[in-house]
Coordinates of C-alpha atoms in Angstrom, one line a residue:
M1 CA 18.7 -126.4 -27.3
L2 CA 18.5 -127.2 -23.5
H3 CA 15.6 -128.0 -21.3
V4 CA 15.3 -127.9 -18.1
H5 CA 12.7 -130.0 -16.0
R6 CA 11.5 -128.4 -12.5
Y7 CA 15.5 -127.3 -11.3
H8 CA 15.3 -123.7 -9.9
D9 CA 18.1 -123.0 -7.8
A10 CA 21.1 -120.8 -8.5
E11 CA 23.5 -123.2 -10.0
T12 CA 20.4 -123.8 -12.5
L13 CA 19.9 -120.4 -13.3
R14 CA 23.7 -119.6 -14.0
L15 CA 23.8 -122.8 -16.1
V16 CA 20.7 -120.9 -17.9
K17 CA 22.1 -117.5 -18.5
R18 CA 25.6 -118.9 -20.1
A19 CA 23.7 -121.3 -22.1
R20 CA 21.5 -118.0 -23.5
A21 CA 24.4 -115.4 -23.1
A22 CA 26.0 -118.3 -26.1
G23 CA 23.2 -118.2 -28.3
T24 CA 21.3 -121.4 -26.9
A25 CA 17.6 -121.5 -26.8
V26 CA 16.8 -122.7 -23.4
L27 CA 13.2 -124.3 -22.4
W28 CA 12.0 -124.6 -18.8
D29 CA 9.4 -127.2 -17.5
N30 CA 7.4 -127.6 -14.7
D31 CA 4.2 -129.8 -13.1
D32 CA 3.3 -128.7 -9.7
N33 CA 2.4 -124.8 -8.4
L34 CA 5.7 -125.4 -5.8
V35 CA 4.7 -121.7 -4.2
A36 CA 1.1 -123.3 -3.2
I37 CA 2.2 -126.3 -1.1
P38 CA -0.7 -126.7 1.5
K39 CA 0.1 -128.0 5.3
G40 CA -0.2 -131.9 5.4
S41 CA 1.6 -132.3 2.2
P42 CA 5.1 -133.9 2.8
H43 CA 7.0 -131.6 0.8
Y44 CA 4.9 -128.9 2.8
R45 CA 8.5 -128.6 5.5
D46 CA 11.0 -128.3 2.5
L47 CA 8.6 -125.8 0.1
G48 CA 5.7 -124.4 2.4
G49 CA 5.4 -121.0 4.7
L50 CA 8.1 -118.8 4.6
A51 CA 10.5 -121.3 2.4
S52 CA 7.4 -120.5 -0.2
L53 CA 8.7 -117.0 -0.1
R54 CA 12.1 -118.0 -1.5
T55 CA 10.8 -120.4 -3.8
T56 CA 8.4 -117.6 -5.1
T57 CA 11.9 -115.8 -5.7
D58 CA 13.5 -118.8 -7.2
L59 CA 10.9 -119.0 -9.9
R60 CA 10.4 -115.4 -10.5
R61 CA 14.0 -115.6 -11.6
M62 CA 14.0 -118.6 -13.9
V63 CA 11.1 -118.0 -16.2
Q64 CA 12.2 -114.7 -16.8
A65 CA 15.6 -116.2 -18.0
V66 CA 14.5 -118.7 -20.2
D67 CA 12.8 -118.4 -24.2
V68 CA 9.8 -121.0 -23.2
V69 CA 7.9 -122.2 -20.3
T70 CA 6.2 -125.4 -20.7
T71 CA 3.6 -127.0 -17.9
P72 CA 0.9 -129.3 -18.6
S73 CA -1.6 -127.4 -16.8
R74 CA -3.5 -123.7 -17.8
R75 CA -3.7 -122.7 -14.3
L76 CA 0.3 -123.0 -13.8
A77 CA 0.8 -121.4 -17.1
E78 CA -1.4 -118.5 -15.8
I79 CA 0.7 -118.2 -13.0
F80 CA 4.0 -118.3 -14.7
E81 CA 2.9 -115.4 -16.8
G82 CA 2.1 -114.0 -13.5
F83 CA 6.0 -114.2 -12.7
G84 CA 7.1 -112.4 -15.7
A85 CA 7.3 -115.6 -18.3
R86 CA 8.3 -114.6 -22.2
T87 CA 5.8 -117.8 -23.1
A88 CA 4.1 -120.5 -21.2
V89 CA 2.6 -123.1 -23.4
V90 CA 0.3 -126.2 -21.9
V91 CA 1.9 -129.3 -23.4
E92 CA -0.5 -132.2 -21.4
N93 CA 0.9 -135.1 -19.2
F94 CA 0.6 -138.1 -21.6
V95 CA 0.6 -142.2 -20.8
R96 CA 3.4 -144.5 -21.7
D97 CA 2.5 -146.2 -25.4
E98 CA 3.1 -149.5 -23.4
L99 CA 0.4 -149.1 -21.3
V100 CA -1.9 -149.6 -24.2
D101 CA -1.4 -153.9 -24.5
V102 CA -1.7 -154.5 -20.9
P103 CA -4.1 -157.2 -20.6
R104 CA -7.3 -156.4 -18.7
A105 CA -7.9 -159.0 -15.9
T106 CA -10.3 -161.7 -16.4
R107 CA -12.7 -162.2 -13.5
S108 CA -16.0 -164.1 -13.2
G109 CA -18.8 -162.2 -10.3
D110 CA -16.0 -161.9 -8.0
G111 CA -17.1 -158.4 -6.6
V112 CA -16.0 -155.1 -7.6
V113 CA -12.7 -153.5 -6.7
I114 CA -12.7 -149.7 -6.3
G115 CA -8.7 -148.6 -6.4
W116 CA -7.1 -145.5 -5.9
L117 CA -3.1 -145.2 -7.4
A118 CA -1.8 -142.2 -5.8
G119 CA 1.3 -140.5 -4.2
A120 CA 2.0 -139.8 -0.5
E121 CA 1.5 -136.2 -1.3
H122 CA -2.4 -137.4 -1.7
Q123 CA -2.7 -138.2 1.7
F124 CA -3.5 -134.5 2.1
D125 CA -6.8 -135.3 0.1
A126 CA -7.2 -138.4 1.9
E127 CA -7.4 -136.4 5.5
R128 CA -9.3 -133.1 3.6
I129 CA -12.0 -135.3 1.7
P130 CA -14.7 -137.5 3.8
L131 CA -13.2 -140.5 2.3
R132 CA -13.2 -142.6 4.8
D133 CA -16.5 -142.7 6.6
A134 CA -18.3 -142.8 2.4
F135 CA -16.0 -146.1 1.9
T136 CA -16.6 -147.6 5.4
R137 CA -20.2 -146.9 4.9
L138 CA -20.2 -148.3 1.2
L139 CA -18.2 -151.8 2.0
D140 CA -20.8 -152.5 5.0
R141 CA -23.5 -152.1 2.3
H142 CA -22.1 -154.2 -0.4
A143 CA -20.6 -157.1 0.9
D144 CA -19.3 -157.8 -3.0
V145 CA -16.9 -154.1 -2.7
R146 CA -13.3 -154.6 -2.3
L147 CA -11.2 -151.0 -2.0
R148 CA -7.3 -151.0 -2.6
T149 CA -5.1 -147.8 -1.9
I150 CA -1.6 -147.9 -3.4
G151 CA 0.4 -145.6 -2.0
V152 CA -2.0 -143.4 -0.1
S153 CA -3.5 -144.6 3.0
M154 CA -7.6 -144.2 4.2
G155 CA -6.2 -145.2 7.9
M156 CA -9.4 -147.6 7.5
K157 CA -9.8 -151.1 9.5
H158 CA -11.8 -153.2 7.3
D159 CA -11.3 -157.0 6.1
R160 CA -12.0 -155.6 2.6
Y161 CA -9.8 -152.4 2.7
E162 CA -6.1 -153.2 1.0
R163 CA -3.0 -150.8 1.4
I164 CA -0.2 -151.5 -1.0
P165 CA 2.5 -148.9 0.3
S166 CA 4.4 -148.9 -2.9
V167 CA 4.5 -150.5 -6.3
P168 CA 8.0 -150.1 -8.5
F169 CA 6.7 -147.9 -11.6
V170 CA 7.3 -150.3 -14.4
D171 CA 4.7 -152.4 -12.5
L172 CA 1.9 -149.9 -11.6
P173 CA -0.3 -151.1 -14.6
R174 CA -0.1 -154.6 -13.4
A175 CA -1.2 -153.5 -10.1
M176 CA -4.6 -151.5 -11.1
V177 CA -5.8 -153.9 -13.8
D178 CA -8.5 -155.4 -11.8
F179 CA -9.7 -152.2 -10.8
D180 CA -13.3 -151.9 -11.6
V181 CA -13.1 -148.2 -10.8
G182 CA -10.7 -145.8 -10.1
I183 CA -11.1 -142.7 -8.2
A184 CA -9.0 -139.2 -8.0
P185 CA -10.1 -137.6 -5.3
L186 CA -8.6 -133.7 -5.1
A187 CA -9.6 -131.8 -2.1
E188 CA -10.3 -127.9 -3.5
V189 CA -7.2 -125.8 -2.8
P190 CA -4.7 -124.3 -4.7
F191 CA -2.4 -126.6 -6.0
N192 CA -4.7 -129.3 -6.9
E193 CA -6.1 -126.3 -9.0
A194 CA -2.8 -126.5 -11.2
R195 CA -2.5 -130.2 -11.5
S196 CA -2.4 -132.2 -14.1
N197 CA -5.2 -134.3 -15.3
V198 CA -2.7 -137.7 -15.9
K199 CA -4.2 -139.8 -13.3
V200 CA -7.4 -140.3 -15.3
K201 CA -5.2 -140.9 -18.7
E202 CA -3.6 -143.4 -16.5
Y203 CA -7.0 -145.6 -15.9
A204 CA -8.8 -144.6 -19.0
V205 CA -5.7 -146.1 -21.0
L206 CA -6.4 -149.4 -19.1
G207 CA -10.2 -149.2 -19.9
I208 CA -11.0 -148.4 -16.2
P209 CA -13.9 -145.9 -15.9
W210 CA -13.1 -143.5 -13.4
L211 CA -14.9 -140.7 -10.9
A212 CA -12.6 -137.7 -10.5
S213 CA -13.3 -134.7 -8.0
A214 CA -14.8 -131.6 -10.1
V215 CA -11.7 -129.9 -9.7
G216 CA -8.9 -128.3 -11.7
P217 CA -7.3 -130.6 -14.4
Y218 CA -10.9 -133.0 -14.0
R219 CA -12.8 -130.0 -14.7
D220 CA -13.5 -130.3 -18.9
L221 CA -13.9 -134.1 -18.3
G222 CA -16.7 -136.6 -18.3
E223 CA -18.6 -139.6 -19.5
R224 CA -17.3 -138.6 -23.4
E225 CA -13.9 -139.5 -21.7
G226 CA -15.1 -142.8 -19.6
G227 CA -15.8 -141.1 -16.3
R228 CA -17.8 -138.8 -13.7
Q229 CA -17.2 -135.8 -11.8
V230 CA -17.9 -135.6 -7.9
A231 CA -19.2 -131.7 -7.1
D232 CA -18.6 -131.9 -3.8
A233 CA -17.2 -133.5 -0.8
D234 CA -20.5 -135.5 0.2
G235 CA -21.1 -136.7 -3.5
W236 CA -18.5 -139.3 -3.2
L237 CA -21.1 -142.3 -1.4
D238 CA -23.5 -141.6 -3.9
A239 CA -21.5 -141.8 -7.0
L240 CA -19.5 -144.9 -5.9
E241 CA -22.4 -146.8 -4.9
R242 CA -24.0 -145.5 -8.5
L243 CA -21.2 -147.3 -10.4
V244 CA -20.9 -150.3 -8.0
T245 CA -24.4 -151.5 -8.2
S246 CA -24.5 -151.6 -12.1
G247 CA -21.6 -153.5 -14.1
R248 CA -23.9 -152.0 -17.3
E249 CA -22.5 -148.2 -16.5
R250 CA -19.4 -149.7 -15.5
R251 CA -19.0 -151.3 -19.1
K252 CA -20.1 -148.2 -20.7
L253 CA -17.8 -146.2 -19.2
G254 CA -15.0 -148.7 -19.6
K255 CA -15.5 -148.8 -23.4
R256 CA -15.2 -144.7 -23.5
A257 CA -11.9 -144.8 -21.2
S258 CA -10.2 -147.0 -23.4
R259 CA -11.1 -145.1 -26.4
W260 CA -10.1 -141.8 -25.2
G261 CA -6.8 -143.3 -23.1
R262 CA -5.6 -144.6 -26.6
K263 CA -5.3 -141.2 -28.3
Q264 CA -3.6 -140.0 -24.5
T265 CA 0.0 -142.1 -25.5
I266 CA 2.7 -140.8 -25.7
S267 CA 3.9 -141.1 -29.4
R268 CA 0.2 -140.1 -30.4
N269 CA 0.8 -137.0 -29.2
L270 CA 4.6 -135.9 -30.0
S271 CA 3.5 -133.4 -32.1
H272 CA 2.9 -131.3 -29.4
W273 CA 6.4 -131.1 -28.3
V274 CA 7.7 -131.0 -32.0
A275 CA 5.9 -127.8 -32.3
V276 CA 7.4 -126.1 -29.5
Y277 CA 11.1 -127.1 -30.3
D278 CA 10.2 -125.9 -33.7
A279 CA 8.9 -122.5 -32.1
L280 CA 11.8 -122.3 -29.9
L281 CA 14.2 -122.6 -32.3
S282 CA 12.9 -120.9 -35.1
R283 CA 13.5 -117.7 -33.1

């Protein structure tokens, strides 16, 4: 069996065709809607606009050439089925097992930390959603609240806003352990509708209650999973204020987040991949 992740160039397509011609089963996996890169994304220059036409052609050829396509998003599976994939299977993204054992920070009455862990591609979301105003008002109202972003920038000048430009992947859990609330804002655009829900899983496994936009991957998640949806761009201030002013609500959601997050580890969900591999190899 040949497992290919994301590559869809001509050379990889030739490799896939040779493998299938030799009787090797081929699985292709992708976790982003590469034909809907929004303007403002750092990837738009290479993949957006007219370049998306070539990407669409390449993706169509790839998904039609392989035996099975896997993706963590139902919407993305639908897109690949529309491109002609024989079989498109949803396997969600899961979190590393070692996150279960990362100890939470011990603090005593030193305020509330709101955190957002997000890569450069989320700069688009930071600009599209009026978060800067909401956070400025929140920080001005509550002297015990701090905001920290890792990766993405809020472009704010405030003595209780901190941005950490980058953190090595293996060190990310330690950078989040003192978050009292984790946030996952997404602008309502086609690219985000096909995203994975792994961001809130990363918060949840650390016992961090979360707030997420009611978009794409988060629409089916809520208090049972330790968080709440924010219905629209204007709802962020109220949702944040409700949590920062109630330690009881944060603790309640944090416990639910931890219970759910511990079920979202790679080892506890290997059966999903085993089922895909078994079905593929039994053809």
